[in-house]
Amino acid sequence: MLERYEELIHADNDFIAGNAKRVLAIAEEHPILREGFSEFSVFKTHEKEIEGILQDAFNPLLTQNEIKTAALPFYNFVFNPSERFKSILKSAGEDFELEIRNMPTEQTYIIACSIVLNFCYGYSLNFKRPFFYEIPDEHGVMHYYKILYNADFTEIKPKPGAPKITQADYDELIDNFDNIDLWKEKFPPNSYEFEGFIISNMFDVTDDQSISNIKSGLIKEVKGKDRSFLNNFQEIFRSLLGLKSIKVGFSMYVKETDSFERLYGVGVNSYLLNELETAHCSDALCNWSYNQLLVEKKYFSVSDVKRALAKNDKQPPHIKVLDQQNIQSAIFAPIANENGLMGILEIVSEKPKVLNSINANKLEDVMPFIESAIERSKTEEANLIEAVIQKECTSIHSSVYWRFVEEAKSYIRAQANKNESATFKKITFDNVYPLYGQIDVKGSSDARNSATQKDLLLQLNLAKKILQKSIDEKDLPIYEQVMFQVSEFGKDLTTNFKVDSEHEISLYLKNEIKPIFELIAKTQQVLQPDIEDYFNKIDSDLGVIYYYRKHYDDTVKLINRNMSSLLDEKQIEAQKMYPHFFERFKTDGVEHNMYIGESITKEDSFDMLYLYNLRLWQLQVMCEMENQYYHGQHEYPTALEVASMILVFNQPLSVRFRMDEKRFDVDGTYNARYEVVKKRVDKAFIKGTEERITQAGKITIVYSQKEDEAEYVRYIKFLQSKNVLADDLEFIELEDLQGVTGLKALRVSLLYHKDHDEKNFYTYDDLMTTIAS
């Protein structure tokens, strides 16, 4: 800088030349300012002299407005700041530390080396990036200041011994920006010296940066209930509007029902709905605000909620709900695209008049980004709903998903080429081996019938007691007739329970007994407690006593849930062994289908060994499911028995995805035999007896070929050696099923493991004895 002033001494303009002499006189009186220094203390001791030298660059006439300072390269150290910059730092507070926001510490060294390459070696490297200061004001609202550097008064000198950079070095460095070790090898520490200072000119870009932050925040993926996103989003709006006290909310618009509902996925509140999940638009808005937001699609503000309520006798619902939340000013802005309204942006404050029609205009610049984000959110929600439906209702297993993707791509390509005959082709998998297993509640029909009988008898007996008391109080013949009918129903239940008995008696209790008891309660006060007790025992949805049936239904649900969870968990391990198709169904128990083969894996890797491995895995998991059920039986409301069965089919078959039913099924007439056996075999009897092939405490393996028998005998012997199965293996023949003959089965008892006991393995009879005791 002093060298530049030495040139200006000879300027034609006397004022410029005279000013140059003034500056050089200061330097002459204080040689350290020309020679240079490295101690920070010199800035303090020569503060006035430095200010005098820098007077032209820091014009005192502009110091109240310009945000400007001198600084040292690579240090958060500034000197000779303008009055405006001093004021900004003072408002930030004593604890505030000035720091460049987006200057990574680990990159500072490499940036310095890049400057050396430009300054000392003439390589043109564009390494410039915009840098910012984030500085809060006295209200805590964050402001953003963009920094522009003037480096005219800096110089870089290599020290003696500094390695000279060659073209080969440069070529290597430009491909290794992140390799700090390489840069330190080419530019050893303390090998170059930076002299001089930089001038930082700063500009308040809070509005632009806030809009950019809003855009970035809305574009990035946000996980559900992400409170940090909401907090950051509110801070951005606070910076945009210059208000610390505001909060931001959203209400999603549902066109089909003309209602508002909460926006899920980003943890955002809705001040229009308050505690409601959803509300009809006409209930949430008055006629004027409805027209403004939904028809005109214009934003409006409520600058003073209390005043608005006082002025309007009709208490507009959107103003009333704000007052209930202690909100005193608000801005409501419609979020719409070409398809119509998508939602409402809500900006609220607990202070009156801070939000108004004037600062509402600032939303014009950010609404396009918010509209894009809400549009994306609605799309993501629709995709999520679709995903849930697919998972829960029409799930496509991961092992075969690739085939659906391939066909979908072909279909889309055909449509794109305007192929009018484009269709989603049939998806089949040929030459796959099936595996089927089930763990089923034994005697589920009898168990439910028994629970139904108990519930109905309990309700009939309660009704009889009340009717008898009523007759004792007021002897009306009609009551005797009703009690006779109730008694007849009770007799039929115990001696001749039929399929339609439940429906017939339930209707009688709801349509005949209920009105009579309601009348008795009004006319015979003494019986009110008994009738109240009767109605308290009745399920509000079904209108009858639902006690024993509920225990049964809850038990079946728990069995299904627990068995399914274990099977799903084990399936993860099995898929790692070799990919295969898997699906399960909940009935009165849990059934599962598996298919394994070359066509499913998409790879030329299938070997029969993988089929044998999956069969052994299936047998082991079925044993484990039995163990888990019986050892957790005390947790179930009702004691039920389960029985397990595996069906072995040794011929490969074809399976096809049925588009109409959204599920896989066997393909072809021959393969249909497999489905017939699956549906009927668990109810089959042992040949020449009335004994079912499935029994509690035993696992049954149904097959037709001798080689299947030999294979499973090996598996059983292996599990017997592991104390999983007992030594009572049976070889049995099945009675002929309709259209299916020659089926056989292996049946063997399970050993139930119990920890912390002298006897580690139990037969089913041992287990039942233990439970009973």
Short mmCIF file of C-alpha atoms in Angstrom, two decimals, residues 240-525:
data_model
loop_
_atom_site.label_atom_id
_atom_site.label_comp_id
_atom_site.label_asym_id
_atom_site.label_seq_id
_atom_site.Cartn_x
_atom_site.Cartn_y
_atom_site.Cartn_z
CA LEU A 240 -36.41 -13.49 6.55
CA LEU A 241 -38.97 -11.44 8.48
CA GLY A 242 -36.52 -10.09 11.07
CA LEU A 243 -38.74 -11.39 13.91
CA LYS A 244 -37.66 -13.71 16.71
CA SER A 245 -41.12 -14.42 18.09
CA ILE A 246 -42.70 -16.21 15.13
CA LYS A 247 -43.63 -19.86 14.61
CA VAL A 248 -44.42 -21.69 11.37
CA GLY A 249 -47.14 -24.23 10.70
CA PHE A 250 -48.87 -26.02 7.80
CA SER A 251 -52.33 -27.33 7.09
CA MET A 252 -52.72 -29.79 4.21
CA TYR A 253 -55.79 -29.35 1.99
CA VAL A 254 -57.78 -32.44 0.93
CA LYS A 255 -59.84 -31.59 -2.14
CA GLU A 256 -62.03 -34.71 -2.05
CA THR A 257 -63.47 -33.81 1.38
CA ASP A 258 -62.85 -30.02 1.25
CA SER A 259 -61.01 -30.29 4.55
CA PHE A 260 -57.69 -29.51 6.21
CA GLU A 261 -55.47 -32.10 7.85
CA ARG A 262 -52.04 -32.18 9.44
CA LEU A 263 -48.94 -32.49 7.30
CA TYR A 264 -47.14 -35.66 8.38
CA GLY A 265 -43.47 -36.38 7.81
CA VAL A 266 -41.66 -33.27 9.07
CA GLY A 267 -43.03 -32.74 12.59
CA VAL A 268 -44.80 -29.47 11.66
CA ASN A 269 -47.67 -28.10 13.75
CA SER A 270 -50.98 -26.76 12.43
CA TYR A 271 -52.23 -23.63 14.19
CA LEU A 272 -55.39 -23.60 12.10
CA LEU A 273 -56.34 -27.07 13.37
CA ASN A 274 -54.84 -26.69 16.88
CA GLU A 275 -55.52 -30.09 18.55
CA LEU A 276 -57.66 -31.53 15.73
CA GLU A 277 -56.32 -34.07 13.24
CA THR A 278 -58.66 -32.84 10.51
CA ALA A 279 -61.43 -30.27 10.05
CA HIS A 280 -63.82 -29.27 7.28
CA CYS A 281 -62.75 -25.99 5.66
CA SER A 282 -66.09 -24.34 6.40
CA ASP A 283 -65.59 -25.17 10.08
CA ALA A 284 -62.03 -23.80 10.17
CA LEU A 285 -62.60 -20.59 8.17
CA CYS A 286 -65.23 -17.89 7.84
CA ASN A 287 -66.81 -17.18 4.44
CA TRP A 288 -64.45 -14.28 3.64
CA SER A 289 -61.24 -16.14 4.59
CA TYR A 290 -62.46 -19.27 2.79
CA ASN A 291 -62.96 -17.26 -0.40
CA GLN A 292 -59.61 -15.47 0.03
CA LEU A 293 -57.56 -18.63 0.51
CA LEU A 294 -59.40 -21.31 -1.47
CA VAL A 295 -61.03 -19.33 -4.30
CA GLU A 296 -58.85 -16.25 -4.83
CA LYS A 297 -55.72 -18.05 -3.58
CA LYS A 298 -54.44 -14.88 -1.90
CA TYR A 299 -52.74 -14.54 1.43
CA PHE A 300 -54.05 -12.38 4.25
CA SER A 301 -52.91 -11.31 7.70
CA VAL A 302 -54.51 -10.83 11.11
CA SER A 303 -52.42 -8.17 12.79
CA ASP A 304 -54.33 -8.03 16.09
CA VAL A 305 -56.37 -11.09 17.08
CA LYS A 306 -57.97 -9.49 20.17
CA ARG A 307 -59.08 -6.48 18.17
CA ALA A 308 -60.45 -8.69 15.37
CA LEU A 309 -62.54 -10.66 17.88
CA ALA A 310 -63.87 -7.51 19.49
CA LYS A 311 -64.89 -6.05 16.11
CA ASN A 312 -66.73 -9.19 14.92
CA ASP A 313 -69.74 -10.55 16.82
CA LYS A 314 -69.71 -13.80 14.78
CA GLN A 315 -66.33 -14.93 16.18
CA PRO A 316 -64.62 -16.15 12.95
CA PRO A 317 -63.34 -19.71 13.60
CA HIS A 318 -59.78 -19.09 12.33
CA ILE A 319 -59.40 -16.05 14.61
CA LYS A 320 -61.03 -17.81 17.55
CA VAL A 321 -58.66 -20.79 17.28
CA LEU A 322 -55.68 -18.42 17.22
CA ASP A 323 -56.87 -16.72 20.40
CA GLN A 324 -57.27 -20.13 22.09
CA GLN A 325 -53.55 -20.72 21.47
CA ASN A 326 -52.58 -17.24 22.72
CA ILE A 327 -51.59 -16.21 19.19
CA GLN A 328 -52.06 -12.47 18.62
CA SER A 329 -50.95 -11.94 15.00
CA ALA A 330 -50.76 -14.25 12.00
CA ILE A 331 -50.30 -14.60 8.26
CA PHE A 332 -52.17 -17.27 6.28
CA ALA A 333 -50.86 -17.97 2.77
CA PRO A 334 -52.33 -20.46 0.25
CA ILE A 335 -49.94 -23.01 -1.25
CA ALA A 336 -51.21 -23.90 -4.72
CA ASN A 337 -50.07 -25.29 -8.05
CA GLU A 338 -51.73 -25.64 -11.43
CA ASN A 339 -53.96 -28.40 -10.04
CA GLY A 340 -55.35 -26.23 -7.25
CA LEU A 341 -54.84 -25.60 -3.54
CA MET A 342 -52.50 -27.96 -1.69
CA GLY A 343 -52.33 -26.41 1.77
CA ILE A 344 -52.02 -23.33 3.95
CA LEU A 345 -48.79 -21.84 5.28
CA GLU A 346 -49.30 -20.41 8.76
CA ILE A 347 -46.91 -17.88 10.31
CA VAL A 348 -47.96 -16.88 13.82
CA SER A 349 -46.74 -14.81 16.75
CA GLU A 350 -47.84 -14.34 20.35
CA LYS A 351 -47.24 -10.60 19.93
CA PRO A 352 -49.86 -8.36 18.27
CA LYS A 353 -49.09 -6.35 15.11
CA VAL A 354 -45.66 -7.92 14.44
CA LEU A 355 -47.19 -9.86 11.54
CA ASN A 356 -49.15 -7.72 9.11
CA SER A 357 -50.01 -7.12 5.48
CA ILE A 358 -46.72 -5.27 4.87
CA ASN A 359 -44.20 -7.92 5.93
CA ALA A 360 -46.49 -10.56 4.44
CA ASN A 361 -45.24 -9.35 1.04
CA LYS A 362 -41.87 -10.98 1.77
CA LEU A 363 -43.53 -14.36 1.22
CA GLU A 364 -43.76 -13.67 -2.52
CA ASP A 365 -40.13 -14.74 -2.96
CA VAL A 366 -40.35 -18.02 -1.03
CA MET A 367 -43.82 -19.34 -1.92
CA PRO A 368 -42.66 -21.09 -5.15
CA PHE A 369 -40.19 -23.20 -3.16
CA ILE A 370 -42.76 -24.01 -0.46
CA GLU A 371 -45.28 -24.97 -3.14
CA SER A 372 -42.74 -27.36 -4.70
CA ALA A 373 -41.98 -28.90 -1.30
CA ILE A 374 -45.65 -29.42 -0.41
CA GLU A 375 -46.28 -30.91 -3.84
CA ARG A 376 -43.41 -33.32 -3.22
CA SER A 377 -44.70 -34.08 0.28
CA LYS A 378 -48.13 -34.97 -1.11
CA THR A 379 -46.50 -37.21 -3.70
CA GLU A 380 -44.36 -38.87 -1.03
CA GLU A 381 -47.41 -39.37 1.16
CA ALA A 382 -49.27 -40.97 -1.76
CA ASN A 383 -46.24 -43.20 -2.39
CA LEU A 384 -46.09 -44.09 1.31
CA ILE A 385 -49.78 -44.99 1.33
CA GLU A 386 -49.23 -47.08 -1.79
CA ALA A 387 -46.24 -48.76 -0.14
CA VAL A 388 -48.24 -49.56 2.99
CA ILE A 389 -51.08 -50.99 0.91
CA GLN A 390 -48.60 -53.08 -1.08
CA LYS A 391 -46.88 -54.30 2.07
CA GLU A 392 -50.04 -55.10 3.98
CA CYS A 393 -52.34 -56.13 1.14
CA THR A 394 -50.53 -57.01 -2.09
CA SER A 395 -46.94 -57.50 -1.05
CA ILE A 396 -44.44 -58.51 -3.72
CA HIS A 397 -41.63 -60.45 -2.09
CA SER A 398 -38.13 -59.07 -2.52
CA SER A 399 -36.87 -62.30 -4.13
CA VAL A 400 -39.15 -61.83 -7.15
CA TYR A 401 -39.37 -58.01 -7.16
CA TRP A 402 -36.70 -57.81 -9.88
CA ARG A 403 -38.99 -59.64 -12.29
CA PHE A 404 -41.79 -57.13 -11.74
CA VAL A 405 -39.33 -54.26 -12.25
CA GLU A 406 -38.19 -55.75 -15.56
CA GLU A 407 -41.74 -56.17 -16.79
CA ALA A 408 -42.72 -52.68 -15.60
CA LYS A 409 -39.78 -51.18 -17.53
CA SER A 410 -40.78 -53.08 -20.66
CA TYR A 411 -44.36 -51.90 -20.28
CA ILE A 412 -43.29 -48.25 -19.79
CA ARG A 413 -40.95 -48.41 -22.80
CA ALA A 414 -43.76 -49.83 -24.93
CA GLN A 415 -46.09 -47.04 -23.85
CA ALA A 416 -43.40 -44.41 -24.49
CA ASN A 417 -43.06 -45.77 -28.04
CA LYS A 418 -46.84 -45.35 -28.42
CA ASN A 419 -47.33 -49.08 -28.75
CA GLU A 420 -51.11 -49.44 -28.57
CA SER A 421 -50.83 -53.14 -27.77
CA ALA A 422 -48.64 -52.53 -24.70
CA THR A 423 -49.67 -54.88 -21.89
CA PHE A 424 -48.21 -55.96 -18.59
CA LYS A 425 -47.23 -59.52 -19.47
CA LYS A 426 -47.84 -62.61 -17.40
CA ILE A 427 -45.16 -63.19 -14.74
CA THR A 428 -44.28 -66.83 -14.18
CA PHE A 429 -41.44 -68.75 -12.61
CA ASP A 430 -40.80 -72.21 -14.02
CA ASN A 431 -39.10 -75.23 -12.46
CA VAL A 432 -39.31 -74.10 -8.86
CA TYR A 433 -39.58 -76.45 -5.89
CA PRO A 434 -42.42 -75.77 -3.43
CA LEU A 435 -42.28 -76.04 0.37
CA TYR A 436 -45.36 -75.72 2.55
CA GLY A 437 -45.85 -75.76 6.30
CA GLN A 438 -48.46 -74.82 8.86
CA ILE A 439 -48.86 -74.54 12.60
CA ASP A 440 -52.58 -74.77 13.21
CA VAL A 441 -54.89 -74.43 16.21
CA LYS A 442 -56.29 -77.89 16.96
CA GLY A 443 -60.06 -78.08 17.16
CA SER A 444 -60.46 -74.37 16.52
CA SER A 445 -64.13 -74.73 15.54
CA ASP A 446 -64.95 -76.70 18.69
CA ALA A 447 -63.03 -74.22 20.84
CA ARG A 448 -64.88 -71.25 19.41
CA ASN A 449 -68.25 -73.01 19.67
CA SER A 450 -67.49 -73.75 23.32
CA ALA A 451 -66.61 -70.09 23.95
CA THR A 452 -69.81 -69.00 22.19
CA GLN A 453 -71.92 -71.39 24.30
CA LYS A 454 -70.37 -70.07 27.51
CA ASP A 455 -70.98 -66.42 26.55
CA LEU A 456 -74.59 -66.99 25.51
CA LEU A 457 -75.39 -69.17 28.54
CA LEU A 458 -73.87 -66.52 30.83
CA GLN A 459 -76.04 -63.81 29.28
CA LEU A 460 -79.17 -65.99 29.30
CA ASN A 461 -78.68 -66.86 32.97
CA LEU A 462 -78.20 -63.20 33.86
CA ALA A 463 -81.38 -62.37 31.95
CA LYS A 464 -83.29 -65.16 33.78
CA LYS A 465 -82.27 -63.81 37.21
CA ILE A 466 -83.45 -60.30 36.33
CA LEU A 467 -86.71 -61.62 34.88
CA GLN A 468 -87.33 -63.71 37.99
CA LYS A 469 -86.76 -60.68 40.24
CA SER A 470 -89.04 -58.64 38.03
CA ILE A 471 -91.80 -61.29 38.29
CA ASP A 472 -91.39 -61.32 42.07
CA GLU A 473 -91.89 -57.54 42.10
CA LYS A 474 -94.63 -57.30 39.48
CA ASP A 475 -96.15 -60.52 38.20
CA LEU A 476 -96.82 -59.89 34.50
CA PRO A 477 -97.61 -62.93 32.31
CA ILE A 478 -95.47 -61.53 29.47
CA TYR A 479 -92.40 -61.69 31.71
CA GLU A 480 -93.10 -65.37 32.42
CA GLN A 481 -93.41 -66.06 28.69
CA VAL A 482 -90.11 -64.30 28.01
CA MET A 483 -88.39 -66.21 30.83
CA PHE A 484 -89.72 -69.47 29.37
CA GLN A 485 -88.22 -68.57 25.97
CA VAL A 486 -84.87 -67.71 27.61
CA SER A 487 -84.87 -71.09 29.40
CA GLU A 488 -85.63 -72.90 26.13
CA PHE A 489 -82.69 -71.18 24.45
CA GLY A 490 -80.48 -72.29 27.35
CA LYS A 491 -81.54 -75.92 26.97
CA ASP A 492 -80.96 -75.87 23.21
CA LEU A 493 -77.49 -74.43 23.74
CA THR A 494 -76.40 -77.26 26.03
CA THR A 495 -78.00 -80.11 24.06
CA ASN A 496 -78.25 -79.04 20.43
CA PHE A 497 -75.83 -76.24 19.53
CA LYS A 498 -76.09 -75.49 15.80
CA VAL A 499 -74.33 -73.15 13.39
CA ASP A 500 -77.20 -70.64 13.42
CA SER A 501 -77.79 -70.81 17.19
CA GLU A 502 -75.43 -67.91 17.90
CA HIS A 503 -77.13 -65.62 15.40
CA GLU A 504 -80.66 -66.55 16.50
CA ILE A 505 -80.03 -66.07 20.23
CA SER A 506 -78.00 -62.90 19.75
CA LEU A 507 -80.84 -61.32 17.76
CA TYR A 508 -83.36 -62.32 20.41
CA LEU A 509 -81.25 -60.80 23.19
CA LYS A 510 -80.78 -57.53 21.27
CA ASN A 511 -84.28 -57.13 19.81
CA GLU A 512 -86.46 -58.64 22.57
CA ILE A 513 -84.61 -58.67 25.91
CA LYS A 514 -82.93 -55.27 25.63
CA PRO A 515 -86.18 -53.23 25.19
CA ILE A 516 -87.85 -55.16 28.03
CA PHE A 517 -84.96 -54.48 30.41
CA GLU A 518 -84.95 -50.80 29.46
CA LEU A 519 -88.66 -50.68 30.36
CA ILE A 520 -88.10 -52.57 33.66
CA ALA A 521 -85.34 -50.11 34.60
CA LYS A 522 -87.82 -47.23 34.23
CA THR A 523 -90.77 -48.87 35.98
CA GLN A 524 -89.06 -50.94 38.70
CA GLN A 525 -86.40 -48.78 40.33
#
